[in-house]
Each structure stands twice: as C-alpha cells, then as structure tokens.
CSV table of C-alpha atoms in Angstrom, one decimal:
chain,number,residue,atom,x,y,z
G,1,UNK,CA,102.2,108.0,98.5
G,2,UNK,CA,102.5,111.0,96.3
G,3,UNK,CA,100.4,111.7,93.2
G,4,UNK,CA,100.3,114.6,90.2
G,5,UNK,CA,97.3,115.3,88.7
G,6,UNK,CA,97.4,117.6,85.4
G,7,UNK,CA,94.3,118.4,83.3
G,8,UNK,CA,93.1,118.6,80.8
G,9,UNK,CA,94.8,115.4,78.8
G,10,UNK,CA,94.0,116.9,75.4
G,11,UNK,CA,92.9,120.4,74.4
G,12,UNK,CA,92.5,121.6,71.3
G,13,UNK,CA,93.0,125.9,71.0
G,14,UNK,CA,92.3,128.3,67.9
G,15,UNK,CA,95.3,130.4,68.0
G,16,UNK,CA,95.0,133.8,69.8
G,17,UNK,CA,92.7,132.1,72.4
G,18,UNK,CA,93.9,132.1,75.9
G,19,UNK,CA,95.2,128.8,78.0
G,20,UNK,CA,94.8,127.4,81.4
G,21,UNK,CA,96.5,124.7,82.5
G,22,UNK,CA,96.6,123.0,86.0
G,23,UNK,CA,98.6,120.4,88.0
G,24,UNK,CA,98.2,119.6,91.8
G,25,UNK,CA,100.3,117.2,93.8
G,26,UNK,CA,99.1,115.0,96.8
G,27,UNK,CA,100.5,113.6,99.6
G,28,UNK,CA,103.4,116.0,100.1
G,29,UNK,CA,104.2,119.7,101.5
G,30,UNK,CA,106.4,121.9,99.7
G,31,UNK,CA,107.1,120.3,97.0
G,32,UNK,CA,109.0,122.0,94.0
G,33,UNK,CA,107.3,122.5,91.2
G,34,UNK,CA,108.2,122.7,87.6
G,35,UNK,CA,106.9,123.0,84.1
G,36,UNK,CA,108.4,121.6,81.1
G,37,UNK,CA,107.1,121.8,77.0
G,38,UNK,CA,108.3,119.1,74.8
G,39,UNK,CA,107.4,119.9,71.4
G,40,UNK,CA,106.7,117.0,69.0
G,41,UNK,CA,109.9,114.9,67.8
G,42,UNK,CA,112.0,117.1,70.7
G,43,UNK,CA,113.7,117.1,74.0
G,44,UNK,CA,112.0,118.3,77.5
G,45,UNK,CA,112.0,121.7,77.4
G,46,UNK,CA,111.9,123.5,80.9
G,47,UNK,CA,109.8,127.0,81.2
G,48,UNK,CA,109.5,127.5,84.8
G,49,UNK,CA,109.8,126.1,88.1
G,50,UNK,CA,108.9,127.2,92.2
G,51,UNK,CA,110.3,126.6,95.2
G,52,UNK,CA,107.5,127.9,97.2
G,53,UNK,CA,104.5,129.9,97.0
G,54,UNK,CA,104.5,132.6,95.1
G,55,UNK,CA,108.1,132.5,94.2
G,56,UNK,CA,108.5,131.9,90.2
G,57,UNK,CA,111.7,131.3,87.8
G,58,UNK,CA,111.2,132.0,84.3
G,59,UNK,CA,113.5,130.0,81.7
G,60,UNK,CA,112.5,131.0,78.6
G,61,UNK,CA,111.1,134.3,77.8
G,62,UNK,CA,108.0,133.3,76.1
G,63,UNK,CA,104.1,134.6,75.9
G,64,UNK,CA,103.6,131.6,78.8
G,65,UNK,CA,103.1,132.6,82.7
G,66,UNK,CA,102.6,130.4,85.7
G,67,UNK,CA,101.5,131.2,89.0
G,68,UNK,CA,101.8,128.9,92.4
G,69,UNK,CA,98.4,130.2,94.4
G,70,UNK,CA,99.0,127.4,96.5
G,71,UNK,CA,101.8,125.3,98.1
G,72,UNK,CA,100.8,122.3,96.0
G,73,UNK,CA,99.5,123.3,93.1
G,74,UNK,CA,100.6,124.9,89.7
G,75,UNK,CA,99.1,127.0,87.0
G,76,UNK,CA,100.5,127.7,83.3
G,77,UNK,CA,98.6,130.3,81.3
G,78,UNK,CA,98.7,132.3,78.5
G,79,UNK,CA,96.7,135.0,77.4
G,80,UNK,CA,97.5,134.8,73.7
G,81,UNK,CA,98.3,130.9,72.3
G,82,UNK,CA,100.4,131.6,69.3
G,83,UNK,CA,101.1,128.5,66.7
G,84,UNK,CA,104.3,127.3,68.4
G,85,UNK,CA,102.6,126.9,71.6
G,86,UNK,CA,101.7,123.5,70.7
G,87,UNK,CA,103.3,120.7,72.6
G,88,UNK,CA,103.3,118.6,75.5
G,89,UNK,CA,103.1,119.9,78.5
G,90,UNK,CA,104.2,118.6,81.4
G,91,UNK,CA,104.4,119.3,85.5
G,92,UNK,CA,106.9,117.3,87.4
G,93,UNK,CA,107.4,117.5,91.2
G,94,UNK,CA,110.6,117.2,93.6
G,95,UNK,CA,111.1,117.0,97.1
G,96,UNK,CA,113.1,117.9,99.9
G,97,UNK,CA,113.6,120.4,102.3
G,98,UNK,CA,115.2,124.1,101.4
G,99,UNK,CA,116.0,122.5,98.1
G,100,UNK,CA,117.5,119.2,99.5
G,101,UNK,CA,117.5,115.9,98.6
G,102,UNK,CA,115.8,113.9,97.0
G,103,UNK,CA,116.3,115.7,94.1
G,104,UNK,CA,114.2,113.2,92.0
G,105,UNK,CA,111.6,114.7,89.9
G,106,UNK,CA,108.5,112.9,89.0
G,107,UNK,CA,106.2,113.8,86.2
G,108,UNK,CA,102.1,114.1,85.8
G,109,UNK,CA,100.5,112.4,82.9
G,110,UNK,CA,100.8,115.3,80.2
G,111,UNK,CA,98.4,117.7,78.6
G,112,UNK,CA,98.3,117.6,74.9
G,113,UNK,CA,97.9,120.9,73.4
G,114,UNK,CA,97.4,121.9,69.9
G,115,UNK,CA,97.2,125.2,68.6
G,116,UNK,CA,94.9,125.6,65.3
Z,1,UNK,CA,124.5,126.9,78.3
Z,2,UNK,CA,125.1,123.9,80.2
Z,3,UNK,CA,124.6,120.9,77.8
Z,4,UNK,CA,123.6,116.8,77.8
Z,5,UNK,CA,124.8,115.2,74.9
Z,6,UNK,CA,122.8,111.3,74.0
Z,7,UNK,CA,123.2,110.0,71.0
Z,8,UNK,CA,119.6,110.2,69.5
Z,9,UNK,CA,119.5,106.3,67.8
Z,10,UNK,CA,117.8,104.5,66.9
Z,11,UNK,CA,119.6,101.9,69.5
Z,12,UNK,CA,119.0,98.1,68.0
Z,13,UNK,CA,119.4,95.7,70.1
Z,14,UNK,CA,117.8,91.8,69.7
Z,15,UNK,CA,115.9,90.8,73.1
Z,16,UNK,CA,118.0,88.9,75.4
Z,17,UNK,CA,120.7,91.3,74.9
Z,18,UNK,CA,122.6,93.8,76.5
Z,19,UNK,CA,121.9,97.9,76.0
Z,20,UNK,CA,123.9,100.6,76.9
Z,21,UNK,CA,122.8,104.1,76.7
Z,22,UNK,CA,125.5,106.9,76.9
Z,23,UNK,CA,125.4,110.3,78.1
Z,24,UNK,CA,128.1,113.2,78.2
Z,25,UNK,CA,127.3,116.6,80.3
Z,26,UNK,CA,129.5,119.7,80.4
Z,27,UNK,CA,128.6,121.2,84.0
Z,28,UNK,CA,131.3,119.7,86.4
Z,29,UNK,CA,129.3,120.6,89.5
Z,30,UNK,CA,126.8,118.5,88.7
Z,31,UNK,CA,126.5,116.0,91.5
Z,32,UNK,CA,123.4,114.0,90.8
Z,33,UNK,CA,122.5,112.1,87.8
Z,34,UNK,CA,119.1,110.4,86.3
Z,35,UNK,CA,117.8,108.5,84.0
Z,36,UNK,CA,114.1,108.5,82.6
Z,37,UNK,CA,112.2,106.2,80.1
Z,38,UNK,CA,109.7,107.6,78.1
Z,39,UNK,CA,107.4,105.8,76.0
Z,40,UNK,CA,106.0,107.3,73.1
Z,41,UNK,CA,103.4,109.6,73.7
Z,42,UNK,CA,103.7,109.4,77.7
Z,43,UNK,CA,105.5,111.1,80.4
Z,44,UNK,CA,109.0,110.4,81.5
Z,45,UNK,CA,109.6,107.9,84.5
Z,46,UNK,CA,112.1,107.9,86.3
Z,47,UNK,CA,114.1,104.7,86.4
Z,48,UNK,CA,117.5,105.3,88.1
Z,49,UNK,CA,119.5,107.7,89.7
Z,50,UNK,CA,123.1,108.0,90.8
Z,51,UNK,CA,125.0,110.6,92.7
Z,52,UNK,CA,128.5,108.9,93.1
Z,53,UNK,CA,131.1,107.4,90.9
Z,54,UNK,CA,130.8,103.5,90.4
Z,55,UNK,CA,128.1,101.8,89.8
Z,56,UNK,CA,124.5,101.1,91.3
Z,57,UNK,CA,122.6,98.2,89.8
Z,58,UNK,CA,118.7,98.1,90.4
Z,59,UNK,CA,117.7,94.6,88.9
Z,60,UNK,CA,118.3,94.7,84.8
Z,61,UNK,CA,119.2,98.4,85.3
Z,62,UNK,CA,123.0,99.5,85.9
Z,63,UNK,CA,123.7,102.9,86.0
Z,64,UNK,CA,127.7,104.3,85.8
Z,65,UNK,CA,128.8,107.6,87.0
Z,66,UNK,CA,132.3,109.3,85.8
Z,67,UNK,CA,132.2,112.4,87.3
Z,68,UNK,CA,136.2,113.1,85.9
Z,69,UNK,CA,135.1,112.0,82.3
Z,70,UNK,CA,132.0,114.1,82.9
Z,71,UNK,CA,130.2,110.8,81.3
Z,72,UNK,CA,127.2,108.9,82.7
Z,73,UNK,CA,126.0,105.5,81.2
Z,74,UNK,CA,122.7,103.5,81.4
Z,75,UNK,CA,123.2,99.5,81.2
Z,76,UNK,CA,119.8,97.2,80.5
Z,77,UNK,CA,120.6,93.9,81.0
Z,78,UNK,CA,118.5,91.2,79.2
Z,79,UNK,CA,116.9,93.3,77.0
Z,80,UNK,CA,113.3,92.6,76.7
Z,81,UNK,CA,110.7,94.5,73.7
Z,82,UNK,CA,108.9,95.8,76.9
Z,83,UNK,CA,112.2,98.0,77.3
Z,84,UNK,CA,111.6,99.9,73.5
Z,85,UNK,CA,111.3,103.6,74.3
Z,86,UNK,CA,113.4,106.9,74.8
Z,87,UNK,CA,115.6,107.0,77.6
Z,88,UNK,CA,116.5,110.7,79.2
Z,89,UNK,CA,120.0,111.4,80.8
Z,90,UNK,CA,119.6,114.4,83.4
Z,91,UNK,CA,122.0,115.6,85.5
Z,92,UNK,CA,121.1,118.2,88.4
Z,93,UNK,CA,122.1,121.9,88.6
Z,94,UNK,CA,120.9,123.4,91.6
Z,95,UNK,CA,116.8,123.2,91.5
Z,96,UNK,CA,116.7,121.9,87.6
Z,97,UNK,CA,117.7,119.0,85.6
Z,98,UNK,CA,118.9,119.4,82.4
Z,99,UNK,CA,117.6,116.6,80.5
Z,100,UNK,CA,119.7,115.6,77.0
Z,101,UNK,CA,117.3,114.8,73.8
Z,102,UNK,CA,117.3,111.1,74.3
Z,103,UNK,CA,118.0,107.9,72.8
Z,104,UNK,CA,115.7,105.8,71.6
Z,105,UNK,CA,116.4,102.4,72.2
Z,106,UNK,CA,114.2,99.4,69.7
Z,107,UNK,CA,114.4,95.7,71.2
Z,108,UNK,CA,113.7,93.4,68.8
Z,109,UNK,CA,112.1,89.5,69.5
C-alpha cells in the first residue's frame, strides 16, 4: 500500500530564516506530487505541483520554491520565511499514468509552521 | 479563476440524522469530483469521489453529481458526532483540484 511521509510535524522559524520541508511517498512510481498551504481559519491553498522529475508548476508567485530530486519525493524551501509564511503545509500525492486516472489525491500528515 | 462555492456553516445537525453538504463549481469541464473530511488540526481524507451524474452511495456516504447544474452534493446518512468536521468539495481540472473552503458540519448527541 502507499504511504506519505512529511517532516517535520511542527517547526517553529524566526522570520528571515530559511525553510526546508520534505515529503516522500512509498509504494508507488511516478506519482504526482503537489503542495498545498492552508493558513489558519482558511481553505487549501495549492502552490505547486510535478508530474515528474524535475518538472515544476508554480501557482502562486511567492518567496516559496520546490524541487522534485527524485521521482518520489518533494522538497519546499524558502530562503527568506516572511510572517505570512505561516501555515499548514501539506503534500498530497495522485496516481496514474501520463496524468490518468485515478485522479484521487491523498494527503501526508501536515507540517505546522510558525513564523515568529 | 475557476471557483468552488460551500457554504462555510456551521452545519447542525442532531445524531441520527441526515446531513447534506452542498457544493457549486463554475468550470464545466470538470469531469471528476471529491469530497474530503478534515478534522480540526489534521489533513484532509478523502472520503468519496464521483465522476458521473447520479448517485454513488458508499455506506452512510451518498455523493450526487449534476454536471448541467454544475452542482455536487455530499449526503451522510445517520449522522453520528464521530462525523463533526470540515468537509472539502473538489472538482478536477487537468492535474489539480480546486478545493472550495468547506463546511463545517457539528453533530450533536
């Protein structure tokens, strides 16, 4: 069966400081990836998402990045955390071929960042 | 800017009863349809999803699609407090789903 990982849980940044976060999926090839912010009280905001490796969509133009280094796993950084960058983030895989069905996403467990 | 509209709630319904969670979407090539739960503080699970007109019931859960009306609805039948979270509508555009705010629903004993 298939499994997303995301770490860390909880972090806790000053602002200005940079931001790593990671999510890996088992038990599947060529999955597509996404990332989504919801901020607190708000609806799931998405920022980017891969079809492959290497191959990035931006959706919001934003001080975030994300990288795909490797066909199942998924970075979000930032080199400068402003205030607003708090939130919870989240991964969420999909499968298929070429973009195919299923088109079911399914989500990690969430990192918790605040921005101080 | 495609767009989900849900009516935010708070949904009250006693237990035993019967919810139902609505949700408009303005894309009309959207050909596949989801719901998710979230409870507070955790990630979104997905609990149903639809891709043609009707009906497709998945024990307590019945989901209706009317792709004409553009309008997707989420029935929970016997509503328990267990069910008391946010429940995401998200219909499919290409590689993305657009997910609408989300209503929260409250079941009360």
């Amino acid at each position: 069966s298939q499994t997303i990982h995301q770490w860390p849980a909880t972090l806790v940044q000053p602002v200005g400081s940079p931001l790593s976060l990671e999510c890996t999926v088992e038990g599947t090839s060529n999955p597509n990836l996404y990332w989504y912010r919801q901020a607190a009280g708000r609806g799931l905001q998405l920022l980017f998402y891969s079809v492959g490796i290497g191959q990035i969509s931006s959706e919001v133009p934003q001080n975030l990045s994300a990288s795909r280094p490797q066909d199942r796993q998924f970075i979000l950084s930032s080199k400068k955390l402003l205030l607003s960058d708090s939130g919870f983030y989240l991964c969420a895989w999909s499968g298929g071929l070429a973009g195919g069905p299923p088109y079911e996403q399914y989500f990690g467990p969430g990192t918790r960042l605040t921005v101080t | 800017q495609k767009e989900v509209e849900q009516n935010s709630g708070p949904l009250s319904v006693p237990e035993g009863a019967i919810a139902s969670l609505n949700c408009t979407y303005s894309d009309r090539g959207s050909q596949s349809f989801f719901w998710y739960r979230q409870y507070s503080g955790k990630s979104p699970e997905l609990i149903m999803s639809i891709y043609s007109n009707g009906d497709k019931e998945d024990g307590r859960f019945t989901a209706q699609l009317n792709k004409a009306s553009q309008y997707v609805s989420l029935l929970i039948r016997d509503s328990q407090p267990s069910d008391s979270a946010t429940y995401l509508c998200a219909p499919r555009e290409t590689d993305k789903l657009i997910f609408g705010t989300g209503t929260r629903l409250q079941v009360f004993p």
